Coordinates of C-alpha atoms and ligand atoms in Angstrom, one line a residue:
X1 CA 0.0 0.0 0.0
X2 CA 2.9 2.8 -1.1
X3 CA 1.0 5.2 -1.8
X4 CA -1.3 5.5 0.4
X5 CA 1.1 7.6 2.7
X6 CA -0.3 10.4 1.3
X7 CA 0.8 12.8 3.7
X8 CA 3.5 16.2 4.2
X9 CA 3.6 19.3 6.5
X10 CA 1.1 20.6 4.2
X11 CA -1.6 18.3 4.4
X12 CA -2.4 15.4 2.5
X13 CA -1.3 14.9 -0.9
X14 CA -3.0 13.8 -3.8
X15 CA -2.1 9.6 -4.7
X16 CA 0.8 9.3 -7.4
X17 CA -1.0 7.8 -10.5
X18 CA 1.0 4.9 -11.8
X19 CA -0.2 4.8 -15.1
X20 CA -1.0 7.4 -18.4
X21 CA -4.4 8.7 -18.0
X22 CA -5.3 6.2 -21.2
X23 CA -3.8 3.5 -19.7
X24 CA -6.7 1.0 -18.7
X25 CA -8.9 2.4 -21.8
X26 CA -11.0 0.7 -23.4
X27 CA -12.1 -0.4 -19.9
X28 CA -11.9 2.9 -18.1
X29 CA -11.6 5.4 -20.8
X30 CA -9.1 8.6 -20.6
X31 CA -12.0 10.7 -20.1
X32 CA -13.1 8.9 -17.0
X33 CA -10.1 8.6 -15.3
X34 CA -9.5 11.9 -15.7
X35 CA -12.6 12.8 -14.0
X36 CA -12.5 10.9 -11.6
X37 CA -8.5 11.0 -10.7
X38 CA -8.6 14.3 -11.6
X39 CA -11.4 16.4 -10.1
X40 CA -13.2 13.3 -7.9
X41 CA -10.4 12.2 -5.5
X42 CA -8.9 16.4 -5.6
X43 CA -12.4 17.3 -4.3
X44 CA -11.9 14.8 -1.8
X45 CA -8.4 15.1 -1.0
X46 CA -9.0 19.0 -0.8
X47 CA -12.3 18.7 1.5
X48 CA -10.3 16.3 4.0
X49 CA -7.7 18.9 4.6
X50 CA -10.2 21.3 5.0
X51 CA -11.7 18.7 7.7
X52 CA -9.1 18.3 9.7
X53 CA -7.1 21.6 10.0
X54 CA -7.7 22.6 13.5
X55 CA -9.6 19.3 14.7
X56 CA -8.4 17.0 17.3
X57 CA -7.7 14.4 14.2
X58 CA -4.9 16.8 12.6
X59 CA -1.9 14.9 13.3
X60 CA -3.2 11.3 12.7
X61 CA -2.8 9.2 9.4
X62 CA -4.9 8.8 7.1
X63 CA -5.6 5.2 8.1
X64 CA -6.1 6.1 12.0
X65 CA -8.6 8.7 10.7
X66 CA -10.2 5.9 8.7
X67 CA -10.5 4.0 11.8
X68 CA -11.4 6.6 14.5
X69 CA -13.4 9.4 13.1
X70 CA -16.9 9.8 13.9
X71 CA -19.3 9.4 11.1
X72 CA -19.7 12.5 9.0
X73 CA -18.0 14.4 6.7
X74 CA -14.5 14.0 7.9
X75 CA -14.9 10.4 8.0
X76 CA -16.6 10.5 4.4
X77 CA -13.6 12.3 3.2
X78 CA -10.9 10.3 4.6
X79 CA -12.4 7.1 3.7
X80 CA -12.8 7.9 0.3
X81 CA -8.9 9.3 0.1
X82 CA -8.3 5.7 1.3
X83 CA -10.4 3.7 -0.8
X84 CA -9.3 6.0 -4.1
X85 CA -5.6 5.6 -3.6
X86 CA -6.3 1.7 -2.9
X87 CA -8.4 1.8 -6.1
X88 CA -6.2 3.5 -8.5
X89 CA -3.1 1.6 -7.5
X90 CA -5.0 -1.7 -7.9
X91 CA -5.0 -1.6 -11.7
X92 CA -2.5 -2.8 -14.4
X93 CA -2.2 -1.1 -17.9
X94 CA -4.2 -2.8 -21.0
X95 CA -3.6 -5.3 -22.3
X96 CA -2.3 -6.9 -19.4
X97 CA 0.0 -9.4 -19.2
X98 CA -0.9 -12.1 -16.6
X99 CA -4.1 -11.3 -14.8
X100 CA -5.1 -14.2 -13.1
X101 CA -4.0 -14.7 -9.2
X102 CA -1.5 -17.0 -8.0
X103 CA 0.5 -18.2 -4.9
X104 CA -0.3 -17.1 -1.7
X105 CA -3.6 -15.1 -3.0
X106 CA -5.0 -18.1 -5.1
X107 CA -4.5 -20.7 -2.5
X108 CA -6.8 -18.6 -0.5
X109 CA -9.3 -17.9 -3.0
X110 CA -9.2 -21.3 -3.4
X111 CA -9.4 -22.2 0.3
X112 CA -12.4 -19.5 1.2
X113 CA -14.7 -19.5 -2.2
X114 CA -14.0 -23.0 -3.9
X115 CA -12.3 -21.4 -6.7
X116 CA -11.6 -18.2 -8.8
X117 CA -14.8 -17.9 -11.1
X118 CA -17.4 -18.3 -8.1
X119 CA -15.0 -15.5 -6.2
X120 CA -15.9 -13.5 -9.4
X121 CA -19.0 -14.6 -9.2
X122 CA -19.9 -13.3 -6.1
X123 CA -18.3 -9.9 -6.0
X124 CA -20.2 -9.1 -9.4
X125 CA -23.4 -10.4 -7.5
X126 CA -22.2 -7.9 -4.6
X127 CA -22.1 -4.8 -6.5
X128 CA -24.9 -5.5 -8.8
X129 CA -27.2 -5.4 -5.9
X130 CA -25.6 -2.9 -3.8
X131 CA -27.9 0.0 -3.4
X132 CA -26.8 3.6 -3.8
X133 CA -23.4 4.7 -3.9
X134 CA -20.4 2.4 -2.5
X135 CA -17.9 -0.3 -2.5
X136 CA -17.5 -4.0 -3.1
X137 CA -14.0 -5.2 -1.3
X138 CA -12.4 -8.7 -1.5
X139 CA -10.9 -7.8 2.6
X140 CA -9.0 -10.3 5.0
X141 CA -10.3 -10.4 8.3
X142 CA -7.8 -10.6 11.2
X143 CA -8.0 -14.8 11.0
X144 CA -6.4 -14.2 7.1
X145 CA -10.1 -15.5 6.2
X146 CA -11.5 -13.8 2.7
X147 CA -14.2 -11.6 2.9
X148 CA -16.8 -10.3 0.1
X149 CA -17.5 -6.9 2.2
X150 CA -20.3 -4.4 1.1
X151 CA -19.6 -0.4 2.1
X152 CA -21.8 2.5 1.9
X153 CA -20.5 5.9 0.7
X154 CA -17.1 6.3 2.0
X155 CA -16.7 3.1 4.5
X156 CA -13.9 1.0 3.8
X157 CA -12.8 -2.3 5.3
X158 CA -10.1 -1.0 7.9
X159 CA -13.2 0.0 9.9
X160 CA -14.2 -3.2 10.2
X161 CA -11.0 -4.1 11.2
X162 CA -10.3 -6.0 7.7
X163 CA -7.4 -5.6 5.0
X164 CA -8.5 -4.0 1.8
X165 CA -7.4 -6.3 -1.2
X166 CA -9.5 -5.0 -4.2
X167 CA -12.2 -3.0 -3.9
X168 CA -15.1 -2.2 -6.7
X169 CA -16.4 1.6 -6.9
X170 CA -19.8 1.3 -7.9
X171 CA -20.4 4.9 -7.2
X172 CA -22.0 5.9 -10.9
X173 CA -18.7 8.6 -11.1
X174 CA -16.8 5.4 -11.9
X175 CA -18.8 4.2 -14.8
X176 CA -21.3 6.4 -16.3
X177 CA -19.8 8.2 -19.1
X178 CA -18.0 4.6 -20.5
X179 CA -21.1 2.4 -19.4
X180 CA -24.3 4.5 -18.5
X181 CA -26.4 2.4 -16.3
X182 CA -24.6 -1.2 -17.1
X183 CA -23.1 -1.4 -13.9
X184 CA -22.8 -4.9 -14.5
X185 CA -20.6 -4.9 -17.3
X186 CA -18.4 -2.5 -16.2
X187 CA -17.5 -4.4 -13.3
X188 CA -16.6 -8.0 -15.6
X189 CA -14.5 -5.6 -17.6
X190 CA -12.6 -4.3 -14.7
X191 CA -11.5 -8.1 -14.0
X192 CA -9.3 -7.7 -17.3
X193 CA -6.9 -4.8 -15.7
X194 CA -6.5 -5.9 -11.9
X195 CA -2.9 -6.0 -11.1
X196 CA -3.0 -9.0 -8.9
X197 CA 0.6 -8.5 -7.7
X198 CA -0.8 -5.6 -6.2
X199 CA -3.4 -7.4 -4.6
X200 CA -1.5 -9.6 -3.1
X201 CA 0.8 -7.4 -1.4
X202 CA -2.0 -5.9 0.5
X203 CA -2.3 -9.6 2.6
X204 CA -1.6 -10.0 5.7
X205 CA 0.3 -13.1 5.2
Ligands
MN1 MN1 -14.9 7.0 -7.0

């Protein structure tokens, strides 16, 4: 989770993006990431320094503020900080090369769904019926066990005291100008640019 430290004296810095803006086009367009990179996560970034500046949380990481802010709209703002630079790094230019899990990750797909397809299977499932605006996480509980984890708005899976793997945003800023109200196909596309290496370094092994 490297970038993630997001932080300097000056407040909390946007995520480095690892990739060209056209990188993971066609399945996120240019266009798309550069909304939501570009203005999304700077609104965010922006509103949570704003947040904390003068509260009793200025001081803390982002990741304790993800775990000990009250809800509201510091806590909104944090998390989705979090879950943005999580979400961005997660991702591996098209066409990628191998994009299937192995080793350590696999063996405990394998172990806590039956296999990879019904893993897929059931986080498509997930954010297909996941009301509103959110996240779908593959998270690792504190036994190493695999999770399918549903979040609301800004939650993310350190609150409930899980590892974030890969997360899904189904808010509608992630899809709708490539896939208008097919939710459901953006998220099988996305399964073509997950940089699983990345994924896998986010276990707690
Ligand atoms: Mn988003």
């Amino acid at each position: 989770m490297s970038t993630i430290q997001t932080k300097t004296s000056t407040g909390f810095q946007m995520p480095v993006l690892i990739y060209p803006t056209s990188a993971l086009s066609p399945v996120i367009s240019q266009t798309t990431i550069e909304h939501h990179y570009g203005k999304h996560l700077q609104t965010y970034v922006d509103n949570l320094n704003k947040l904390v500046s003068g509260s009793e949380y200025e001081g803390l990481s982002l990741r304790e503020i993800v775990e000990h802010a009250p809800q509201g709209p510091l806590f909104n703002n944090a998390g989705q900080v979090l879950n943005h630079a999580l979400y961005f790094e997660q991702f591996t230019p098209y066409p990628p090369g191998n994009n299937r899990p192995n080793g350590t990750l696999l063996s405990a797909i394998h172990f806590d769904f039956g296999n990879f397809e019904t893993m897929k299977k059931k986080m498509e499932e997930s954010a297909a019926s996941l009301f509103g605006s959110g996240w779908v996480w593959l998270a690792q509980d504190e036994n190493g066990k695999l999770n399918i984890l549903s979040c609301h708005n800004g939650d993310n899976p350190i609150r409930h005291r899980m590892a974030p793997l890969y997360g899904i945003d189904v808010w509608e800023h992630a899809y709708y100008l490539d896939y208008q109200n097919r939710r459901a196909e953006h998220v099988q596309r996305l399964w073509e640019i997950v940089d699983w290496e990345m994924v896998e370094s986010r276990m707690n092994m």
